[in-house]
PDB file of C-alpha atoms in Angstrom:
ATOM      1  CA  HIS A 277     125.920  81.700  98.717  1.00  0.00           C
ATOM      2  CA  THR A 278     128.176  79.092 100.443  1.00  0.00           C
ATOM      3  CA  TRP A 279     127.075  77.942 103.765  1.00  0.00           C
ATOM      4  CA  GLY A 280     130.819  77.186 104.639  1.00  0.00           C
ATOM      5  CA  LYS A 281     131.073  80.815 105.789  1.00  0.00           C
ATOM      6  CA  GLU A 282     128.799  82.870 108.191  1.00  0.00           C
ATOM      7  CA  PRO A 283     126.754  85.286 106.212  1.00  0.00           C
ATOM      8  CA  LEU A 284     126.367  88.939 107.200  1.00  0.00           C
ATOM      9  CA  LEU A 285     123.040  88.977 105.608  1.00  0.00           C
ATOM     10  CA  TRP A 286     120.953  86.175 104.046  1.00  0.00           C
ATOM     11  CA  ALA A 287     117.404  86.786 102.235  1.00  0.00           C
ATOM     12  CA  GLU A 288     115.331  84.112 100.834  1.00  0.00           C
ATOM     13  CA  HIS A 289     112.058  83.414  99.288  1.00  0.00           C
ATOM     14  CA  ALA A 290     111.976  79.815 100.791  1.00  0.00           C
ATOM     15  CA  SER A 291     109.689  78.997 103.617  1.00  0.00           C
ATOM     16  CA  TYR A 292     111.293  78.932 107.170  1.00  0.00           C
ATOM     17  CA  ALA A 293     110.594  75.254 107.256  1.00  0.00           C
ATOM     18  CA  ALA A 294     113.033  74.877 104.251  1.00  0.00           C
ATOM     19  CA  VAL A 295     115.898  76.948 105.822  1.00  0.00           C
ATOM     20  CA  LYS A 296     115.440  76.087 109.514  1.00  0.00           C
ATOM     21  CA  ASP A 297     118.208  73.633 109.665  1.00  0.00           C
ATOM     22  CA  LYS A 298     120.699  75.800 108.104  1.00  0.00           C
ATOM     23  CA  VAL A 299     119.866  78.981 110.325  1.00  0.00           C
ATOM     24  CA  GLU A 300     120.329  76.791 113.440  1.00  0.00           C
ATOM     25  CA  LYS A 301     123.742  75.499 112.136  1.00  0.00           C
ATOM     26  CA  LEU A 302     125.096  79.275 112.418  1.00  0.00           C
ATOM     27  CA  LYS A 303     127.522  79.724 115.120  1.00  0.00           C
ATOM     28  CA  GLU A 304     127.238  83.517 115.195  1.00  0.00           C
ATOM     29  CA  LYS A 305     124.384  85.138 116.995  1.00  0.00           C
ATOM     30  CA  SER A 306     121.733  85.778 114.336  1.00  0.00           C
ATOM     31  CA  LYS A 307     118.244  87.417 114.080  1.00  0.00           C
ATOM     32  CA  VAL A 308     115.468  86.179 112.138  1.00  0.00           C
ATOM     33  CA  VAL A 309     113.295  88.879 110.474  1.00  0.00           C
ATOM     34  CA  THR A 310     110.279  88.984 107.962  1.00  0.00           C
ATOM     35  CA  LEU A 311     107.604  91.077 106.697  1.00  0.00           C
ATOM     36  CA  VAL A 312     103.793  90.293 106.676  1.00  0.00           C
ATOM     37  CA  ARG A 313     101.056  91.707 104.512  1.00  0.00           C
ATOM     38  CA  ASP A 314      97.424  92.121 104.917  1.00  0.00           C
ATOM     39  CA  PRO A 315      95.940  88.654 104.008  1.00  0.00           C
ATOM     40  CA  VAL A 316      93.530  90.043 101.157  1.00  0.00           C
ATOM     41  CA  ASP A 317      96.081  92.199  99.598  1.00  0.00           C
ATOM     42  CA  ARG A 318      98.716  89.524  99.759  1.00  0.00           C
ATOM     43  CA  CYS A 319      96.256  86.814  98.349  1.00  0.00           C
ATOM     44  CA  LEU A 320      95.215  89.108  95.541  1.00  0.00           C
ATOM     45  CA  SER A 321      98.667  90.274  94.736  1.00  0.00           C
ATOM     46  CA  HIS A 322      99.639  86.380  94.460  1.00  0.00           C
ATOM     47  CA  TYR A 323      96.757  86.018  92.027  1.00  0.00           C
ATOM     48  CA  TYR A 324      97.728  88.753  89.847  1.00  0.00           C
ATOM     49  CA  TYR A 325     101.472  87.633  89.988  1.00  0.00           C
ATOM     50  CA  THR A 326     100.179  84.290  88.573  1.00  0.00           C
ATOM     51  CA  LEU A 327      98.656  85.703  85.408  1.00  0.00           C
ATOM     52  CA  GLY A 328     102.158  86.638  84.208  1.00  0.00           C
ATOM     53  CA  PRO A 329     103.833  89.838  82.582  1.00  0.00           C
ATOM     54  CA  ALA A 330     101.206  91.689  80.694  1.00  0.00           C
ATOM     55  CA  SER A 331     103.595  91.533  77.619  1.00  0.00           C
ATOM     56  CA  ALA A 332     103.969  87.768  77.769  1.00  0.00           C
ATOM     57  CA  SER A 333     102.126  85.695  75.077  1.00  0.00           C
ATOM     58  CA  TRP A 334     100.742  83.438  77.828  1.00  0.00           C
ATOM     59  CA  SER A 335      99.474  86.298  80.191  1.00  0.00           C
ATOM     60  CA  ARG A 336      95.893  85.554  81.284  1.00  0.00           C
ATOM     61  CA  THR A 337      93.104  88.148  81.904  1.00  0.00           C
ATOM     62  CA  PRO A 338      91.905  88.493  85.558  1.00  0.00           C
ATOM     63  CA  SER A 339      88.350  87.184  86.240  1.00  0.00           C
ATOM     64  CA  THR A 340      85.849  87.310  89.258  1.00  0.00           C
ATOM     65  CA  ALA A 341      85.624  83.524  89.091  1.00  0.00           C
ATOM     66  CA  GLY A 342      89.333  83.136  89.001  1.00  0.00           C
ATOM     67  CA  LYS A 343      89.854  85.374  91.857  1.00  0.00           C
ATOM     68  CA  LEU A 344      87.236  83.616  94.149  1.00  0.00           C
ATOM     69  CA  ASP A 345      88.761  80.117  92.943  1.00  0.00           C
ATOM     70  CA  PHE A 346      92.276  81.222  93.808  1.00  0.00           C
ATOM     71  CA  MET A 347      91.242  82.631  97.231  1.00  0.00           C
ATOM     72  CA  ARG A 348      89.611  79.516  98.229  1.00  0.00           C
ATOM     73  CA  ARG A 349      92.285  77.048  96.903  1.00  0.00           C
ATOM     74  CA  HIS A 350      95.506  78.835  97.840  1.00  0.00           C
ATOM     75  CA  CYS A 351      94.822  81.475 100.652  1.00  0.00           C
ATOM     76  CA  SER A 352      94.410  79.913 103.833  1.00  0.00           C
ATOM     77  CA  ASN A 353      96.897  81.070 106.485  1.00  0.00           C
ATOM     78  CA  TYR A 354      99.300  81.350 103.764  1.00  0.00           C
ATOM     79  CA  GLN A 355     101.877  83.501 105.499  1.00  0.00           C
ATOM     80  CA  THR A 356     101.562  81.484 108.738  1.00  0.00           C
ATOM     81  CA  ALA A 357     102.477  78.189 106.985  1.00  0.00           C
ATOM     82  CA  PHE A 358     105.452  80.154 105.239  1.00  0.00           C
ATOM     83  CA  MET A 359     106.558  81.684 108.487  1.00  0.00           C
ATOM     84  CA  GLY A 360     106.467  78.225 110.525  1.00  0.00           C
ATOM     85  CA  GLU A 361     108.647  75.328 111.037  1.00  0.00           C
ATOM     86  CA  ASP A 362     105.860  73.082 109.889  1.00  0.00           C
ATOM     87  CA  LYS A 363     104.081  74.296 106.736  1.00  0.00           C
ATOM     88  CA  HIS A 364     100.863  72.539 107.889  1.00  0.00           C
ATOM     89  CA  TRP A 365      99.265  75.472 109.657  1.00  0.00           C
ATOM     90  CA  HIS A 366      96.527  72.982 110.960  1.00  0.00           C
ATOM     91  CA  ASN A 367      99.168  71.640 113.580  1.00  0.00           C
ATOM     92  CA  LEU A 368      99.413  75.177 115.041  1.00  0.00           C
ATOM     93  CA  SER A 369      97.137  75.957 118.135  1.00  0.00           C
ATOM     94  CA  SER A 370      97.922  79.694 118.054  1.00  0.00           C
ATOM     95  CA  ALA A 371      99.880  82.417 115.990  1.00  0.00           C
ATOM     96  CA  ASP A 372     102.127  82.895 118.908  1.00  0.00           C
ATOM     97  CA  GLU A 373     103.950  79.669 118.104  1.00  0.00           C
ATOM     98  CA  VAL A 374     105.276  81.332 114.842  1.00  0.00           C
ATOM     99  CA  ILE A 375     105.735  84.755 116.207  1.00  0.00           C
ATOM    100  CA  GLN A 376     108.119  83.766 119.018  1.00  0.00           C
ATOM    101  CA  ARG A 377     110.513  82.392 116.525  1.00  0.00           C
ATOM    102  CA  TYR A 378     111.070  85.748 114.868  1.00  0.00           C
ATOM    103  CA  ASP A 379     113.225  88.558 116.227  1.00  0.00           C
ATOM    104  CA  TYR A 380     111.300  91.127 114.161  1.00  0.00           C
ATOM    105  CA  ILE A 381     108.070  91.153 112.076  1.00  0.00           C
ATOM    106  CA  GLY A 382     107.419  94.296 109.956  1.00  0.00           C
ATOM    107  CA  LEU A 383     104.566  95.080 107.490  1.00  0.00           C
ATOM    108  CA  SER A 384     105.219  95.376 103.797  1.00  0.00           C
ATOM    109  CA  ASP A 385     102.257  98.143 103.431  1.00  0.00           C
ATOM    110  CA  HIS A 386     104.224 100.244 106.048  1.00  0.00           C
ATOM    111  CA  PHE A 387     107.561  99.667 104.447  1.00  0.00           C
ATOM    112  CA  ASP A 388     109.280 102.896 105.511  1.00  0.00           C
ATOM    113  CA  GLU A 389     108.311 102.446 109.030  1.00  0.00           C
ATOM    114  CA  SER A 390     109.244  98.752 109.107  1.00  0.00           C
ATOM    115  CA  ALA A 391     112.572  99.672 107.615  1.00  0.00           C
ATOM    116  CA  ILE A 392     113.268 102.207 110.505  1.00  0.00           C
ATOM    117  CA  MET A 393     112.246  99.596 113.124  1.00  0.00           C
ATOM    118  CA  LEU A 394     114.245  96.869 111.458  1.00  0.00           C
ATOM    119  CA  ALA A 395     117.482  99.320 111.597  1.00  0.00           C
ATOM    120  CA  HIS A 396     116.603  99.691 115.382  1.00  0.00           C
ATOM    121  CA  THR A 397     116.218  96.059 115.907  1.00  0.00           C
ATOM    122  CA  LEU A 398     119.634  95.264 114.190  1.00  0.00           C
ATOM    123  CA  GLY A 399     121.474  98.245 115.640  1.00  0.00           C
ATOM    124  CA  VAL A 400     122.514  99.700 112.290  1.00  0.00           C
ATOM    125  CA  SER A 401     121.963 103.313 110.670  1.00  0.00           C
ATOM    126  CA  ASP A 402     118.873 104.066 108.921  1.00  0.00           C
ATOM    127  CA  ASP A 403     120.925 104.767 105.962  1.00  0.00           C
ATOM    128  CA  ASP A 404     121.892 100.940 106.002  1.00  0.00           C
ATOM    129  CA  VAL A 405     118.246 100.078 105.328  1.00  0.00           C
ATOM    130  CA  ALA A 406     117.573 102.760 102.652  1.00  0.00           C
ATOM    131  CA  TYR A 407     115.884 101.400  99.557  1.00  0.00           C
ATOM    132  CA  ILE A 408     114.047 102.638  96.328  1.00  0.00           C
ATOM    133  CA  SER A 409     111.179 100.551  95.186  1.00  0.00           C
ATOM    134  CA  ILE A 410     110.957  99.029  91.717  1.00  0.00           C
ATOM    135  CA  LYS A 411     108.692  96.557  89.801  1.00  0.00           C
ATOM    136  CA  ILE A 412     105.541  97.560  91.467  1.00  0.00           C
ATOM    137  CA  ALA A 413     102.575  95.882  90.193  1.00  0.00           C
ATOM    138  CA  ASP A 414     100.429  98.914  89.173  1.00  0.00           C
ATOM    139  CA  GLY A 415     100.636  98.200  85.283  1.00  0.00           C
ATOM    140  CA  ARG A 416     103.514 100.597  84.502  1.00  0.00           C
ATOM    141  CA  ASP A 417     106.632  99.636  82.758  1.00  0.00           C
ATOM    142  CA  ALA A 418     109.386  98.900  85.196  1.00  0.00           C
ATOM    143  CA  GLY A 419     112.951  97.713  84.674  1.00  0.00           C
ATOM    144  CA  ASP A 420     114.226  94.376  85.607  1.00  0.00           C
ATOM    145  CA  GLY A 421     117.735  95.685  86.489  1.00  0.00           C
ATOM    146  CA  THR A 422     119.046  94.695  83.181  1.00  0.00           C
ATOM    147  CA  GLY A 423     117.782  97.562  81.313  1.00  0.00           C
ATOM    148  CA  THR A 424     114.759  95.629  80.071  1.00  0.00           C
ATOM    149  CA  ALA A 425     111.275  97.028  80.588  1.00  0.00           C
ATOM    150  CA  VAL A 426     108.661  94.680  82.145  1.00  0.00           C
ATOM    151  CA  ARG A 427     104.970  95.673  82.145  1.00  0.00           C
ATOM    152  CA  SER A 428     103.074  93.780  85.023  1.00  0.00           C
ATOM    153  CA  VAL A 429      99.543  92.789  85.078  1.00  0.00           C
ATOM    154  CA  ARG A 430      97.889  95.627  87.077  1.00  0.00           C
ATOM    155  CA  HIS A 431      97.010  95.034  90.652  1.00  0.00           C
ATOM    156  CA  PRO A 432      94.196  97.482  91.107  1.00  0.00           C
ATOM    157  CA  PRO A 433      93.398  98.721  94.783  1.00  0.00           C
ATOM    158  CA  PHE A 434      90.945  96.666  96.797  1.00  0.00           C
ATOM    159  CA  SER A 435      88.189  99.442  96.283  1.00  0.00           C
ATOM    160  CA  GLU A 436      88.171  98.570  92.551  1.00  0.00           C
ATOM    161  CA  GLU A 437      87.659  94.731  93.041  1.00  0.00           C
ATOM    162  CA  PRO A 438      84.272  93.279  91.976  1.00  0.00           C
ATOM    163  CA  PRO A 439      81.335  93.034  94.707  1.00  0.00           C
ATOM    164  CA  GLU A 440      81.675  89.234  94.863  1.00  0.00           C
ATOM    165  CA  VAL A 441      85.251  89.413  95.914  1.00  0.00           C
ATOM    166  CA  LYS A 442      84.575  92.078  98.647  1.00  0.00           C
ATOM    167  CA  GLN A 443      81.449  89.884  99.951  1.00  0.00           C
ATOM    168  CA  PHE A 444      83.825  86.994 100.206  1.00  0.00           C
ATOM    169  CA  VAL A 445      86.410  88.866 102.024  1.00  0.00           C
ATOM    170  CA  ALA A 446      83.793  90.011 104.605  1.00  0.00           C
ATOM    171  CA  SER A 447      82.583  86.217 105.029  1.00  0.00           C
ATOM    172  CA  ARG A 448      83.297  83.981 108.086  1.00  0.00           C
ATOM    173  CA  GLU A 449      84.693  81.377 105.658  1.00  0.00           C
ATOM    174  CA  TRP A 450      87.569  83.825 104.583  1.00  0.00           C
ATOM    175  CA  LYS A 451      88.185  85.193 108.193  1.00  0.00           C
ATOM    176  CA  ASP A 452      88.295  81.757 109.599  1.00  0.00           C
ATOM    177  CA  ALA A 453      90.609  80.621 106.924  1.00  0.00           C
ATOM    178  CA  ASN A 454      92.996  83.161 107.592  1.00  0.00           C
ATOM    179  CA  ALA A 455      92.736  83.783 111.441  1.00  0.00           C
ATOM    180  CA  LEU A 456      96.338  83.021 112.249  1.00  0.00           C
ATOM    181  CA  ASP A 457      97.674  85.396 109.484  1.00  0.00           C
ATOM    182  CA  TYR A 458      95.320  88.174 110.844  1.00  0.00           C
ATOM    183  CA  ALA A 459      96.862  87.579 114.262  1.00  0.00           C
ATOM    184  CA  ILE A 460     100.173  87.919 112.975  1.00  0.00           C
ATOM    185  CA  VAL A 461      99.552  91.092 111.076  1.00  0.00           C
ATOM    186  CA  LYS A 462      97.795  92.476 114.250  1.00  0.00           C
ATOM    187  CA  HIS A 463     101.051  91.641 116.290  1.00  0.00           C
ATOM    188  CA  ALA A 464     103.227  93.537 113.677  1.00  0.00           C
ATOM    189  CA  LYS A 465     100.937  96.487 113.665  1.00  0.00           C
ATOM    190  CA  ALA A 466     101.076  96.825 117.548  1.00  0.00           C
ATOM    191  CA  LEU A 467     104.830  96.799 117.331  1.00  0.00           C
ATOM    192  CA  LEU A 468     105.017  99.543 114.860  1.00  0.00           C
ATOM    193  CA  SER A 469     102.447 101.426 116.624  1.00  0.00           C
ATOM    194  CA  ARG A 470     104.347 101.286 120.078  1.00  0.00           C
ATOM    195  CA  PHE A 471     107.713 102.201 118.282  1.00  0.00           C
ATOM    196  CA  PHE A 472     106.339 105.297 116.639  1.00  0.00           C
ATOM    197  CA  ASN A 473     104.576 106.385 119.577  1.00  0.00           C
ATOM    198  CA  LYS A 474     107.886 108.199 120.281  1.00  0.00           C
ATOM    199  CA  ALA A 475     108.844 111.455 118.737  1.00  0.00           C
ATOM    200  CA  ASP A 476     112.355 110.413 118.168  1.00  0.00           C
ATOM    201  CA  ALA A 477     111.264 107.461 115.873  1.00  0.00           C
ATOM    202  CA  ARG A 478     108.874 109.762 114.030  1.00  0.00           C
ATOM    203  CA  ASN A 479     111.687 112.020 113.253  1.00  0.00           C
ATOM    204  CA  ARG A 480     113.836 109.384 112.107  1.00  0.00           C
ATOM    205  CA  LEU A 481     111.142 108.366 109.754  1.00  0.00           C
ATOM    206  CA  LYS A 482     110.841 112.045 108.289  1.00  0.00           C
ATOM    207  CA  ARG A 483     114.520 111.819 107.610  1.00  0.00           C
ATOM    208  CA  PHE A 484     114.465 108.561 106.023  1.00  0.00           C
ATOM    209  CA  VAL A 485     111.621 109.414 103.603  1.00  0.00           C
ATOM    210  CA  ALA A 486     113.479 112.528 102.542  1.00  0.00           C
ATOM    211  CA  LEU A 487     116.701 110.567 101.879  1.00  0.00           C
ATOM    212  CA  ARG A 488     114.801 108.207  99.633  1.00  0.00           C
ATOM    213  CA  ASN A 489     112.925 110.841  97.802  1.00  0.00           C
ATOM    214  CA  ARG A 490     116.140 112.584  97.058  1.00  0.00           C
ATOM    215  CA  GLU A 491     117.614 109.396  95.737  1.00  0.00           C
ATOM    216  CA  ILE A 492     114.419 108.852  93.596  1.00  0.00           C
ATOM    217  CA  LYS A 493     114.765 112.413  92.195  1.00  0.00           C
ATOM    218  CA  SER A 494     118.415 112.045  91.203  1.00  0.00           C
ATOM    219  CA  LEU A 495     117.573 108.796  89.335  1.00  0.00           C
ATOM    220  CA  THR A 496     114.623 110.350  87.627  1.00  0.00           C
ATOM    221  CA  ALA A 497     115.067 111.758  84.051  1.00  0.00           C
ATOM    222  CA  GLU A 498     113.403 114.920  82.886  1.00  0.00           C
ATOM    223  CA  ASP A 499     110.897 112.949  80.899  1.00  0.00           C
ATOM    224  CA  GLY A 500     109.924 111.036  84.044  1.00  0.00           C
ATOM    225  CA  THR A 501     111.640 107.815  83.201  1.00  0.00           C
ATOM    226  CA  PHE A 502     113.317 105.828  86.126  1.00  0.00           C
ATOM    227  CA  ASP A 503     116.965 104.631  85.543  1.00  0.00           C
ATOM    228  CA  THR A 504     116.536 101.351  87.248  1.00  0.00           C
ATOM    229  CA  THR A 505     120.300 100.165  86.021  1.00  0.00           C
ATOM    230  CA  ALA A 506     121.478 103.063  87.965  1.00  0.00           C
ATOM    231  CA  ALA A 507     119.517 102.317  90.791  1.00  0.00           C
ATOM    232  CA  TYR A 508     120.796  98.813  91.143  1.00  0.00           C
ATOM    233  CA  GLU A 509     124.324 100.078  90.814  1.00  0.00           C
ATOM    234  CA  SER A 510     123.828 102.744  93.635  1.00  0.00           C
ATOM    235  CA  LYS A 511     123.161  99.836  95.945  1.00  0.00           C
ATOM    236  CA  LEU A 512     120.099 101.616  97.356  1.00  0.00           C
ATOM    237  CA  LEU A 513     117.632  99.715  95.540  1.00  0.00           C
ATOM    238  CA  LEU A 514     115.582  97.107  97.191  1.00  0.00           C
ATOM    239  CA  ASP A 515     113.244  94.870  95.054  1.00  0.00           C
ATOM    240  CA  CYS A 516     109.850  95.600  96.395  1.00  0.00           C
ATOM    241  CA  ARG A 517     107.742  93.678  93.918  1.00  0.00           C
ATOM    242  CA  PHE A 518     105.742  91.799  96.518  1.00  0.00           C
ATOM    243  CA  GLY A 519     105.171  88.570  94.743  1.00  0.00           C
ATOM    244  CA  LYS A 520     103.656  85.270  95.792  1.00  0.00           C
ATOM    245  CA  ASN A 521     106.359  84.497  98.278  1.00  0.00           C
ATOM    246  CA  ASP A 522     106.393  87.637 100.174  1.00  0.00           C
TER     247      ASP A 522
END
C-alpha cells in the first residue's frame, strides 16, 4: 500500500499506536474498526499459535506449565494495549479511553453477527462483507491460498483444558490483569445485542449465513476437501485464522 493515495480499505495487524499518525493524515472521512475476542480464548489461541505448524520440525508440544507461564507473561490486557494510542495500558484509567477511538468494535466469536453490523456501520451491502473461513486452528489441514496444505497445532475448546488452566482463569490474578479487555468485550457484546434485538437485523443474518453456506458448498469437492485456491480467487475469502495479533 502507498500512503500517497487515499485507501478505500486498509487492514493491518499492527497496533493502533503504530498506525495512528498515518490514519490521522487521511483527508477523506474514515472509520476505524476492529474485532476483539474473549481474553481467555485469545490468549490460549496466541499460545497455540506460537507452537508453530504441527508439520514443522521446530513445532513444540503444548504443556500445562507452558500455558500458565505464557498467560502470566503475555496476556495482561493485551487487546487494550493493541487498540490504544499508548501500548502501555497501565497509563489508562478506563477502557472507555480506548473504546471512544473506534467507530465499531465487533466480536470474533460472533463473526457473522459482527460482519452484518459492520456492513450497517459502513453503509454497504451485506454481500460486501461475505466471507469464507480458512486456516482455522482445529488441527485439520487447511490451504494457505497457494495450494499448500498447512496443519495447525490444534487449539482445543476450553472445556478440554487442564484443571490448572481453568483454575487460573477463575482467579483474581487473571481477572485483574485483564479487566480492561473484559470491559471492551462487554461493550462489544452490548452493541451486538442491541442491534440484533430488531427483527430486520436477525433476518439479514439468516440471509447472510445462507449465502456463505452456498459458497462453501460450491467450493467443496465430493470427497469433502475444500478448494482454498478457488476460494481466494472468488474474492469471498477472509482469512479467519485468529492468530496472535487478532
